[in-house]
Amino acid sequence: MKYMRWWRGLRRPSSKCRWASTYYDSQSGLHVELHKEHEISLVWKLNGQNDYRRHNVFATLELSNSTCDMYLSSGDDDNRVPFVRFDTSNGSHDDTTMREIVHQTETGRPNVSMIMTCQDDAINPIEVANRVASIIDLTKGGEYVYLSTADSKDPFDTINLCEELNYLDLEGKIMKSRLMVDCWHDEVVEEVMASGVNKFVVRSDEEIEMVTKIANDQDKTISQV
């Protein structure tokens, strides 16, 4: 029966452990941490030279013209996660750099991730999602996927792209566990959080308040690191 085949194909925790924190991913052969969509994590994006890393958030983003680095909550250089850029207007990307950095994980360094800027002239979100999936499969990168909306004017561009990305079936972590989304519009935060994404990039105390209010409205909590 078709529905039985579909059910067997689902990746889910072992029934032997009701409170399992991981599940076995048959594609990668790894035990992957369960996605906790009711625990919302904040990522603080530095606004300038006078800004500082916050240690009560999940991570801190530091952006420059050529690089984007994420420092996990401790803020130590050893916990730096590098990013490579993906251009949503034409689908171009630097998978050579991603391959090189992913290869360095064998020596204990963190995995490379991807930064995408949601643009008004972006290609079809389905095509973007397919290309992202191909890059992640090819390079084994994409520990995090940061969706920057600095160049976007329409919140539904971001919402539609997140929806297509969440449909992807990837090795290891699901896309909802990888995505980090800018909090530039309350409608974006409401819709994306409701879809299960749990990491949001904030730049101000006002944005932190907005995410906190929306999380409370959806019966979700802000994780305290």
Short mmCIF file of C-alpha atoms in Angstrom, two decimals:
data_model
loop_
_atom_site.label_atom_id
_atom_site.label_comp_id
_atom_site.label_asym_id
_atom_site.label_seq_id
_atom_site.Cartn_x
_atom_site.Cartn_y
_atom_site.Cartn_z
CA MET A 1 0.00 0.00 0.00
CA LYS A 2 1.36 3.41 -0.94
CA TYR A 3 0.67 5.07 2.38
CA MET A 4 2.59 2.32 4.17
CA ARG A 5 5.63 2.93 1.98
CA TRP A 6 5.40 6.65 2.67
CA TRP A 7 5.20 6.00 6.43
CA ARG A 8 8.24 3.74 6.38
CA GLY A 9 10.18 6.44 4.59
CA LEU A 10 9.71 8.95 7.40
CA ARG A 11 12.75 9.77 9.52
CA ARG A 12 11.63 9.66 13.14
CA PRO A 13 12.96 8.87 16.62
CA SER A 14 13.17 5.29 17.72
CA SER A 15 9.93 4.10 19.35
CA LYS A 16 12.04 2.50 22.05
CA CYS A 17 12.77 5.88 23.55
CA ARG A 18 9.79 8.16 24.06
CA TRP A 19 11.94 11.12 25.06
CA ALA A 20 14.67 10.64 22.44
CA SER A 21 16.79 13.75 21.78
CA THR A 22 18.14 12.41 18.48
CA TYR A 23 16.93 10.34 15.56
CA TYR A 24 18.75 8.15 13.06
CA ASP A 25 19.08 9.72 9.62
CA SER A 26 19.36 6.91 7.07
CA GLN A 27 20.69 9.23 4.35
CA SER A 28 23.76 10.33 6.30
CA GLY A 29 24.05 7.34 8.65
CA LEU A 30 24.21 9.74 11.60
CA HIS A 31 22.19 10.35 14.73
CA VAL A 32 20.80 13.87 14.34
CA GLU A 33 19.50 16.12 17.08
CA LEU A 34 15.75 16.59 17.05
CA HIS A 35 14.53 19.97 15.87
CA LYS A 36 12.96 21.93 18.74
CA GLU A 37 10.65 24.35 16.99
CA HIS A 38 9.11 25.53 20.28
CA GLU A 39 12.49 26.76 21.56
CA ILE A 40 13.36 30.01 19.76
CA SER A 41 17.02 31.06 19.55
CA LEU A 42 18.21 34.63 18.97
CA VAL A 43 21.25 35.48 16.83
CA TRP A 44 22.69 38.94 17.49
CA LYS A 45 23.98 40.70 14.37
CA LEU A 46 26.68 43.28 15.05
CA ASN A 47 25.74 46.76 13.82
CA GLY A 48 29.16 48.40 13.80
CA GLN A 49 32.54 48.78 15.46
CA ASN A 50 31.01 50.02 18.70
CA ASP A 51 28.72 47.02 18.96
CA TYR A 52 29.67 44.02 21.05
CA ARG A 53 29.01 40.31 21.20
CA ARG A 54 26.16 39.28 23.43
CA HIS A 55 26.69 36.11 25.39
CA ASN A 56 23.04 35.50 26.32
CA VAL A 57 22.11 34.69 22.71
CA PHE A 58 22.56 31.56 20.61
CA ALA A 59 25.21 33.18 18.40
CA THR A 60 26.68 36.44 17.15
CA LEU A 61 27.00 37.33 13.47
CA GLU A 62 29.84 39.50 12.21
CA LEU A 63 29.47 40.70 8.62
CA SER A 64 31.96 42.31 6.27
CA ASN A 65 31.95 42.96 2.52
CA SER A 66 33.60 39.63 1.78
CA THR A 67 32.96 37.40 4.77
CA CYS A 68 30.28 36.46 7.25
CA ASP A 69 31.32 34.69 10.43
CA MET A 70 29.14 33.34 13.20
CA TYR A 71 30.47 32.99 16.72
CA LEU A 72 28.63 30.51 18.86
CA SER A 73 27.49 31.60 22.31
CA SER A 74 30.91 31.43 24.00
CA GLY A 75 32.29 33.94 21.49
CA ASP A 76 35.66 32.17 21.24
CA ASP A 77 37.51 32.04 17.93
CA ASP A 78 37.56 28.24 18.16
CA ASN A 79 33.78 28.33 17.78
CA ARG A 80 33.77 30.47 14.64
CA VAL A 81 31.56 29.16 11.83
CA PRO A 82 32.45 30.62 8.40
CA PHE A 83 29.84 31.36 5.73
CA VAL A 84 29.94 31.46 1.93
CA ARG A 85 27.55 33.57 -0.11
CA PHE A 86 24.74 32.41 -2.38
CA ASP A 87 23.29 34.98 -4.80
CA THR A 88 19.52 34.50 -5.10
CA SER A 89 19.39 36.74 -8.17
CA ASN A 90 21.32 34.28 -10.34
CA GLY A 91 22.05 31.25 -8.19
CA SER A 92 25.84 31.75 -8.23
CA HIS A 93 27.84 30.44 -5.30
CA ASP A 94 31.35 29.59 -4.19
CA ASP A 95 31.18 25.85 -3.65
CA THR A 96 34.98 25.55 -3.95
CA THR A 97 35.40 27.51 -0.73
CA MET A 98 32.64 25.49 0.89
CA ARG A 99 34.34 22.24 -0.09
CA GLU A 100 37.69 23.44 1.29
CA ILE A 101 36.29 24.50 4.64
CA VAL A 102 34.12 21.41 5.00
CA HIS A 103 37.25 19.31 4.42
CA GLN A 104 38.87 21.08 7.38
CA THR A 105 36.17 19.72 9.68
CA GLU A 106 38.21 16.53 9.73
CA THR A 107 40.66 18.42 11.95
CA GLY A 108 37.91 19.49 14.32
CA ARG A 109 37.05 22.88 12.83
CA PRO A 110 33.39 23.92 12.52
CA ASN A 111 31.37 23.29 9.38
CA VAL A 112 30.91 25.93 6.70
CA SER A 113 27.51 27.52 6.24
CA MET A 114 25.66 29.58 3.65
CA ILE A 115 24.43 33.16 3.55
CA MET A 116 21.66 34.12 1.12
CA THR A 117 20.36 37.62 0.51
CA CYS A 118 16.69 37.76 -0.42
CA GLN A 119 16.50 40.21 -3.32
CA ASP A 120 13.62 41.71 -5.29
CA ASP A 121 15.09 40.31 -8.53
CA ALA A 122 15.61 36.84 -7.06
CA ILE A 123 15.09 33.82 -9.27
CA ASN A 124 12.13 31.53 -8.63
CA PRO A 125 12.18 30.33 -4.98
CA ILE A 126 11.71 26.71 -6.11
CA GLU A 127 14.83 26.99 -8.27
CA VAL A 128 16.74 28.66 -5.42
CA ALA A 129 15.77 25.83 -3.06
CA ASN A 130 16.79 23.15 -5.58
CA ARG A 131 20.19 24.78 -6.10
CA VAL A 132 20.72 25.10 -2.36
CA ALA A 133 19.91 21.41 -1.92
CA SER A 134 22.37 20.48 -4.67
CA ILE A 135 25.15 22.54 -3.07
CA ILE A 136 24.57 21.02 0.37
CA ASP A 137 24.49 17.50 -1.07
CA LEU A 138 27.62 18.15 -3.13
CA THR A 139 29.75 19.83 -0.47
CA LYS A 140 28.25 18.39 2.75
CA GLY A 141 28.20 21.97 4.04
CA GLY A 142 25.30 24.15 5.10
CA GLU A 143 25.41 23.62 8.85
CA TYR A 144 23.46 26.89 8.99
CA VAL A 145 21.68 28.77 6.22
CA TYR A 146 21.35 32.49 6.96
CA LEU A 147 18.59 34.21 5.00
CA SER A 148 19.43 37.90 4.92
CA THR A 149 16.64 40.23 3.87
CA ALA A 150 18.55 43.50 3.71
CA ASP A 151 17.68 44.01 0.02
CA SER A 152 14.08 42.84 0.18
CA LYS A 153 11.02 45.09 0.20
CA ASP A 154 8.30 42.43 0.14
CA PRO A 155 7.97 40.18 3.21
CA PHE A 156 6.33 37.47 1.11
CA ASP A 157 9.58 37.04 -0.87
CA THR A 158 11.17 35.84 2.36
CA ILE A 159 8.16 33.80 3.45
CA ASN A 160 7.86 32.02 0.09
CA LEU A 161 11.58 31.23 -0.04
CA CYS A 162 11.51 29.82 3.50
CA GLU A 163 8.53 27.67 2.57
CA GLU A 164 10.35 26.16 -0.42
CA LEU A 165 13.56 25.62 1.56
CA ASN A 166 11.65 23.78 4.28
CA TYR A 167 10.37 21.27 1.72
CA LEU A 168 13.93 20.04 1.05
CA ASP A 169 14.89 16.53 2.16
CA LEU A 170 18.55 16.76 3.16
CA GLU A 171 21.14 14.51 4.69
CA GLY A 172 21.47 15.17 8.41
CA LYS A 173 19.65 18.13 9.94
CA ILE A 174 16.38 19.24 8.40
CA MET A 175 16.33 22.70 6.83
CA LYS A 176 14.26 24.17 9.69
CA SER A 177 17.19 23.40 12.01
CA ARG A 178 19.64 25.15 9.68
CA LEU A 179 17.70 28.30 8.79
CA MET A 180 18.36 31.65 10.45
CA VAL A 181 16.07 34.46 9.27
CA ASP A 182 16.34 38.25 9.59
CA CYS A 183 13.67 39.92 11.76
CA TRP A 184 13.05 42.92 9.54
CA HIS A 185 9.25 42.52 9.38
CA ASP A 186 6.78 41.18 11.93
CA GLU A 187 4.82 39.28 9.28
CA VAL A 188 8.00 37.43 8.29
CA VAL A 189 8.68 36.44 11.89
CA GLU A 190 5.07 35.33 12.47
CA GLU A 191 4.82 33.17 9.36
CA VAL A 192 8.33 31.71 9.45
CA MET A 193 8.16 30.92 13.17
CA ALA A 194 4.77 29.26 12.69
CA SER A 195 6.33 27.07 9.98
CA GLY A 196 8.82 25.70 12.51
CA VAL A 197 11.97 27.79 11.97
CA ASN A 198 13.50 28.54 15.38
CA LYS A 199 16.51 30.86 14.82
CA PHE A 200 16.06 34.58 14.19
CA VAL A 201 18.66 37.27 13.54
CA VAL A 202 18.11 40.48 15.52
CA ARG A 203 19.86 43.86 15.46
CA SER A 204 18.17 45.77 18.27
CA ASP A 205 16.33 45.42 21.55
CA GLU A 206 13.13 46.33 19.70
CA GLU A 207 13.55 43.31 17.40
CA ILE A 208 14.21 41.09 20.41
CA GLU A 209 10.95 42.35 21.94
CA MET A 210 9.11 41.66 18.68
CA VAL A 211 10.39 38.07 18.44
CA THR A 212 9.63 37.48 22.12
CA LYS A 213 6.05 38.73 21.76
CA ILE A 214 5.40 36.61 18.68
CA ALA A 215 6.94 33.57 20.39
CA ASN A 216 4.64 34.09 23.39
CA ASP A 217 1.63 34.42 21.08
CA GLN A 218 2.56 31.06 19.52
CA ASP A 219 3.17 29.39 22.92
CA LYS A 220 6.90 29.17 22.26
CA THR A 221 9.82 30.15 24.48
CA ILE A 222 13.03 32.10 23.96
CA SER A 223 16.00 29.86 24.72
CA GLN A 224 18.38 31.19 27.35
CA VAL A 225 21.97 30.30 26.48
#
